Amino acid sequence: MSNQAEGIPAAATPAASAGPVVKTKGKAKAGNEPRSIIWLKGLILPAAILLIWQLAGELGWVSETMLPTPVQILMAALELLLSGELLGHLQISISRAAIGFLLGGAIGLLAGLAVGFSNRVEHTLDPSVQMLRTIPHLAVTPLFILWFGFGEFSKVLLIAKGAFFPLYVNTFLGIRNVDAKLFDVARVLQFSKWKQITQLILPAALPNILLGVRLSLGAAWLGLVVAELMGSSEGVGYLIMDARQFSQTAIVFVGIVIFALVGKATDSLVRFLEKRWLKWRDNYNG
């Protein structure tokens, strides 16, 4: 039977709507740019800033002591790298941050799961945790020094304190924000309690948990800076403090750039895991 006989307008047929379909495909291709182009676009702003910065230094608009040029900072980084000093300090800082993050993150994850799954645990634990969450790093640093001295233990605890709260809060919220309709589906499918947790609640809460991991990593790096600045003889924070005493501003910038690069690398690693583990989500890609 023909479309005209069925009363269907000719413009509604697949053949007649070929034009709009072609336009949609073109738009999709424009949105799927090659990775190299995306990287280049992201480099435009920092490259422009570095160029202006370098020109300002070479023209004498800013003091080299106060603001060394990017080339001077790069030369200082190469000198530290070739002497092995930079890698030694970096290795110690990464070890401290990793131990502190694993300790604080693991406790935060377990506490978030316990509070998320039980109202009774929430009423007992959450008010105290929320009160402790508002205490800044610098406020507890003197107390940690008094209790544990300037050793590694106090530094690791300070980093763990920073890593604990983001993972705790996001795990808690992720579990409590699971759509109630999913539980109706689970009841219809006769899921056991264990199956509800492993196949329903945790996958639904995973985006929040991974967000908590990203925030915890950032907080761990912040705690590392505070820990190494408060009194240390090794690490990137010590490198910065030592250079400050001798007005070696270029080395101070090297330490700051190292913190930024390593922090970005760890954040990118978590984002990579997000893309692999959260393929089932339909997201807006811009």
Short mmCIF file of C-alpha atoms in Angstrom, two decimals:
data_model
loop_
_atom_site.label_atom_id
_atom_site.label_comp_id
_atom_site.label_asym_id
_atom_site.label_seq_id
_atom_site.Cartn_x
_atom_site.Cartn_y
_atom_site.Cartn_z
CA MET A 1 0.00 0.00 0.00
CA SER A 2 1.41 3.43 -0.93
CA ASN A 3 1.95 6.24 1.56
CA GLN A 4 -0.50 8.46 -0.25
CA ALA A 5 -3.12 5.79 0.12
CA GLU A 6 -2.44 5.66 3.88
CA GLY A 7 -2.71 9.44 4.14
CA ILE A 8 0.92 9.91 5.22
CA PRO A 9 2.41 13.20 3.91
CA ALA A 10 5.22 12.70 1.44
CA ALA A 11 7.59 14.91 3.52
CA ALA A 12 7.34 12.45 6.41
CA THR A 13 8.77 9.52 4.44
CA PRO A 14 12.45 8.54 5.02
CA ALA A 15 13.37 9.45 1.44
CA ALA A 16 11.82 12.90 1.70
CA SER A 17 13.52 13.59 5.05
CA ALA A 18 16.98 12.82 3.67
CA GLY A 19 17.91 16.52 3.77
CA PRO A 20 17.57 17.04 7.54
CA VAL A 21 19.35 13.71 8.16
CA VAL A 22 22.39 14.86 6.16
CA LYS A 23 22.45 18.14 8.14
CA THR A 24 22.40 16.23 11.45
CA LYS A 25 25.36 14.06 10.36
CA GLY A 26 27.35 17.16 9.40
CA LYS A 27 26.75 18.68 12.82
CA ALA A 28 27.90 15.47 14.52
CA LYS A 29 31.13 15.48 12.49
CA ALA A 30 31.78 19.09 13.50
CA GLY A 31 31.42 18.13 17.17
CA ASN A 32 33.81 15.16 16.87
CA GLU A 33 37.03 17.05 16.28
CA PRO A 34 40.33 15.17 16.30
CA ARG A 35 42.12 15.05 19.63
CA SER A 36 45.08 16.93 18.22
CA ILE A 37 42.86 19.90 17.32
CA ILE A 38 41.30 19.91 20.79
CA TRP A 39 44.77 19.87 22.37
CA LEU A 40 45.92 22.72 20.17
CA LYS A 41 42.89 24.81 21.13
CA GLY A 42 43.65 24.20 24.80
CA LEU A 43 47.25 25.35 24.32
CA ILE A 44 46.37 28.70 22.75
CA LEU A 45 45.70 30.60 25.99
CA PRO A 46 48.72 29.30 28.01
CA ALA A 47 51.01 29.81 25.00
CA ALA A 48 49.83 33.42 24.66
CA ILE A 49 50.37 34.05 28.38
CA LEU A 50 53.88 32.55 28.27
CA LEU A 51 54.79 34.63 25.21
CA ILE A 52 53.62 37.89 26.82
CA TRP A 53 55.37 36.91 30.07
CA GLN A 54 58.66 36.21 28.24
CA LEU A 55 58.49 39.49 26.32
CA ALA A 56 57.74 41.45 29.50
CA GLY A 57 60.82 39.94 31.16
CA GLU A 58 63.14 40.53 28.20
CA LEU A 59 61.98 44.13 27.83
CA GLY A 60 62.66 44.77 31.52
CA TRP A 61 59.07 45.53 32.45
CA VAL A 62 59.29 43.23 35.50
CA SER A 63 62.15 42.39 37.84
CA GLU A 64 63.84 39.01 37.26
CA THR A 65 64.06 38.51 41.02
CA MET A 66 60.34 38.99 41.48
CA LEU A 67 59.16 37.30 38.28
CA PRO A 68 61.72 35.31 36.26
CA THR A 69 60.90 34.60 32.63
CA PRO A 70 59.58 31.19 31.48
CA VAL A 71 62.95 30.47 29.86
CA GLN A 72 64.77 31.12 33.15
CA ILE A 73 62.33 28.85 34.96
CA LEU A 74 62.83 26.16 32.33
CA MET A 75 66.62 26.42 32.67
CA ALA A 76 66.34 26.13 36.46
CA ALA A 77 64.13 23.04 36.05
CA LEU A 78 66.61 21.44 33.65
CA GLU A 79 69.48 22.13 36.05
CA LEU A 80 67.60 20.50 38.94
CA LEU A 81 66.57 17.61 36.72
CA LEU A 82 70.10 16.90 35.48
CA SER A 83 71.52 17.04 38.99
CA GLY A 84 68.90 14.51 40.16
CA GLU A 85 67.75 16.83 42.93
CA LEU A 86 64.30 17.42 41.44
CA LEU A 87 63.48 13.74 40.95
CA GLY A 88 64.61 12.93 44.49
CA HIS A 89 62.31 15.56 46.04
CA LEU A 90 59.47 14.62 43.69
CA GLN A 91 59.69 10.95 44.57
CA ILE A 92 59.44 11.71 48.28
CA SER A 93 56.47 14.07 47.77
CA ILE A 94 54.59 11.53 45.62
CA SER A 95 55.20 8.80 48.22
CA ARG A 96 53.83 10.99 51.01
CA ALA A 97 50.80 12.04 48.97
CA ALA A 98 50.04 8.47 47.89
CA ILE A 99 50.22 7.04 51.43
CA GLY A 100 48.14 9.88 52.85
CA PHE A 101 45.56 9.64 50.06
CA LEU A 102 45.22 5.87 50.38
CA LEU A 103 44.81 6.13 54.15
CA GLY A 104 42.38 9.04 54.20
CA GLY A 105 40.55 8.03 51.01
CA ALA A 106 40.01 4.45 52.15
CA ILE A 107 38.62 5.55 55.52
CA GLY A 108 36.46 8.19 53.81
CA LEU A 109 35.09 5.64 51.35
CA LEU A 110 34.25 3.12 54.08
CA ALA A 111 32.68 5.79 56.30
CA GLY A 112 30.66 7.15 53.36
CA LEU A 113 29.38 3.67 52.52
CA ALA A 114 28.43 3.00 56.15
CA VAL A 115 26.61 6.32 56.54
CA GLY A 116 24.99 6.02 53.12
CA PHE A 117 23.54 2.57 53.78
CA SER A 118 22.36 3.16 57.35
CA ASN A 119 20.31 5.97 58.84
CA ARG A 120 21.38 4.86 62.31
CA VAL A 121 25.08 5.24 61.43
CA GLU A 122 24.34 8.57 59.78
CA HIS A 123 22.66 9.95 62.90
CA THR A 124 25.59 8.79 65.04
CA LEU A 125 28.58 9.63 62.86
CA ASP A 126 27.67 12.34 60.35
CA PRO A 127 27.19 15.34 62.73
CA SER A 128 30.68 14.87 64.20
CA VAL A 129 32.26 14.37 60.77
CA GLN A 130 30.58 17.48 59.37
CA MET A 131 31.87 19.50 62.32
CA LEU A 132 35.43 18.21 61.81
CA ARG A 133 35.17 18.89 58.06
CA THR A 134 35.00 22.64 58.65
CA ILE A 135 38.33 22.74 60.53
CA PRO A 136 41.03 24.05 58.15
CA HIS A 137 44.40 22.37 57.67
CA LEU A 138 46.39 25.22 59.15
CA ALA A 139 44.34 25.12 62.37
CA VAL A 140 45.24 21.51 63.17
CA THR A 141 48.83 21.64 61.95
CA PRO A 142 50.25 22.94 65.30
CA LEU A 143 48.32 20.23 67.13
CA PHE A 144 49.71 17.50 64.86
CA ILE A 145 53.24 18.84 65.45
CA LEU A 146 52.71 18.79 69.22
CA TRP A 147 51.36 15.25 69.16
CA PHE A 148 53.54 13.62 66.51
CA GLY A 149 56.46 16.00 65.96
CA PHE A 150 57.86 16.93 62.54
CA GLY A 151 58.23 13.33 61.38
CA GLU A 152 56.59 11.55 58.47
CA PHE A 153 53.62 10.39 60.52
CA SER A 154 52.29 13.90 61.14
CA LYS A 155 52.69 14.75 57.44
CA VAL A 156 50.85 11.63 56.31
CA LEU A 157 48.04 12.28 58.79
CA LEU A 158 47.66 15.85 57.55
CA ILE A 159 47.39 14.62 53.94
CA ALA A 160 44.95 11.87 55.00
CA LYS A 161 42.76 14.46 56.74
CA GLY A 162 42.46 16.38 53.49
CA ALA A 163 41.70 13.27 51.44
CA PHE A 164 39.07 11.90 53.82
CA PHE A 165 36.25 14.43 53.61
CA PRO A 166 35.65 14.79 49.81
CA LEU A 167 35.40 11.03 49.36
CA TYR A 168 33.23 10.64 52.43
CA VAL A 169 30.75 13.34 51.42
CA ASN A 170 30.48 12.29 47.76
CA THR A 171 30.11 8.59 48.57
CA PHE A 172 27.37 9.42 51.06
CA LEU A 173 25.53 11.68 48.61
CA GLY A 174 25.97 9.22 45.74
CA ILE A 175 24.25 6.43 47.65
CA ARG A 176 21.45 8.62 48.95
CA ASN A 177 20.76 10.09 45.50
CA VAL A 178 20.05 6.73 43.85
CA ASP A 179 16.69 6.95 42.08
CA ALA A 180 13.97 5.27 44.18
CA LYS A 181 12.35 3.93 41.01
CA LEU A 182 15.33 1.63 40.54
CA PHE A 183 14.48 -0.08 43.82
CA ASP A 184 10.95 -0.74 42.52
CA VAL A 185 12.50 -2.39 39.48
CA ALA A 186 14.78 -4.41 41.77
CA ARG A 187 11.78 -5.61 43.78
CA VAL A 188 9.99 -6.64 40.59
CA LEU A 189 13.09 -8.56 39.49
CA GLN A 190 13.39 -10.03 43.01
CA PHE A 191 16.97 -8.86 43.58
CA SER A 192 18.56 -9.97 46.84
CA LYS A 193 20.00 -7.33 49.21
CA TRP A 194 23.55 -8.10 48.05
CA LYS A 195 22.51 -7.88 44.41
CA GLN A 196 20.81 -4.53 45.04
CA ILE A 197 24.02 -3.17 46.56
CA THR A 198 26.47 -4.51 43.96
CA GLN A 199 24.35 -4.21 40.81
CA LEU A 200 22.14 -1.24 41.60
CA ILE A 201 23.30 1.11 44.34
CA LEU A 202 27.07 1.11 43.85
CA PRO A 203 26.97 1.49 40.03
CA ALA A 204 24.45 4.34 40.39
CA ALA A 205 26.64 6.02 43.03
CA LEU A 206 29.87 5.48 41.09
CA PRO A 207 29.86 8.92 39.36
CA ASN A 208 29.73 10.64 42.75
CA ILE A 209 32.37 8.33 44.20
CA LEU A 210 34.77 9.05 41.32
CA LEU A 211 34.11 12.76 41.73
CA GLY A 212 35.04 12.32 45.37
CA VAL A 213 38.28 10.59 44.33
CA ARG A 214 39.19 13.55 42.11
CA LEU A 215 38.48 16.05 44.87
CA SER A 216 40.33 13.90 47.41
CA LEU A 217 43.42 13.84 45.21
CA GLY A 218 43.35 17.63 45.01
CA ALA A 219 42.92 17.90 48.77
CA ALA A 220 45.78 15.43 49.29
CA TRP A 221 48.11 17.64 47.24
CA LEU A 222 46.97 20.67 49.25
CA GLY A 223 47.69 18.79 52.47
CA LEU A 224 51.09 17.79 51.09
CA VAL A 225 52.04 21.42 50.49
CA VAL A 226 51.00 22.39 54.03
CA ALA A 227 52.80 19.36 55.50
CA GLU A 228 56.06 20.03 53.67
CA LEU A 229 56.00 23.75 54.33
CA MET A 230 55.46 23.30 58.06
CA GLY A 231 58.82 21.64 58.55
CA SER A 232 60.59 19.23 56.26
CA SER A 233 64.07 18.48 54.95
CA GLU A 234 62.90 16.71 51.76
CA GLY A 235 60.16 17.03 49.18
CA VAL A 236 59.00 19.62 46.66
CA GLY A 237 57.57 21.80 49.44
CA TYR A 238 60.97 21.88 51.12
CA LEU A 239 62.55 22.73 47.77
CA ILE A 240 60.24 25.75 47.51
CA MET A 241 60.93 26.90 51.07
CA ASP A 242 64.69 26.48 50.68
CA ALA A 243 64.68 28.46 47.42
CA ARG A 244 62.59 31.22 49.02
CA GLN A 245 65.19 31.76 51.71
CA PHE A 246 67.85 32.44 49.04
CA SER A 247 65.50 34.47 46.79
CA GLN A 248 65.75 31.83 44.03
CA THR A 249 62.38 32.69 42.56
CA ALA A 250 62.87 30.53 39.47
CA ILE A 251 63.17 27.40 41.64
CA VAL A 252 60.06 28.45 43.58
CA PHE A 253 58.21 28.53 40.25
CA VAL A 254 59.65 25.12 39.34
CA GLY A 255 58.17 23.65 42.52
CA ILE A 256 54.78 25.26 41.86
CA VAL A 257 54.75 23.97 38.28
CA ILE A 258 55.67 20.47 39.50
CA PHE A 259 52.71 20.50 41.89
CA ALA A 260 50.42 21.65 39.07
CA LEU A 261 51.66 19.03 36.58
CA VAL A 262 51.48 16.08 38.97
CA GLY A 263 48.08 17.21 40.25
CA LYS A 264 46.78 17.46 36.68
CA ALA A 265 48.23 14.04 35.81
CA THR A 266 46.45 12.34 38.72
CA ASP A 267 43.20 14.13 37.89
CA SER A 268 43.47 13.03 34.24
CA LEU A 269 44.01 9.44 35.37
CA VAL A 270 40.74 9.47 37.33
CA ARG A 271 38.92 11.08 34.38
CA PHE A 272 40.25 8.29 32.16
CA LEU A 273 38.85 5.72 34.57
CA GLU A 274 35.54 7.62 34.60
CA LYS A 275 35.25 7.32 30.82
CA ARG A 276 35.93 3.59 30.94
CA TRP A 277 33.70 2.76 33.91
CA LEU A 278 30.82 5.11 33.13
CA LYS A 279 30.26 4.24 29.47
CA TRP A 280 26.66 3.39 30.27
CA ARG A 281 25.79 7.03 30.99
CA ASP A 282 24.29 9.33 28.36
CA ASN A 283 26.02 12.66 28.85
CA TYR A 284 25.78 16.05 27.25
CA ASN A 285 29.04 16.54 25.35
CA GLY A 286 28.62 20.21 24.45
#
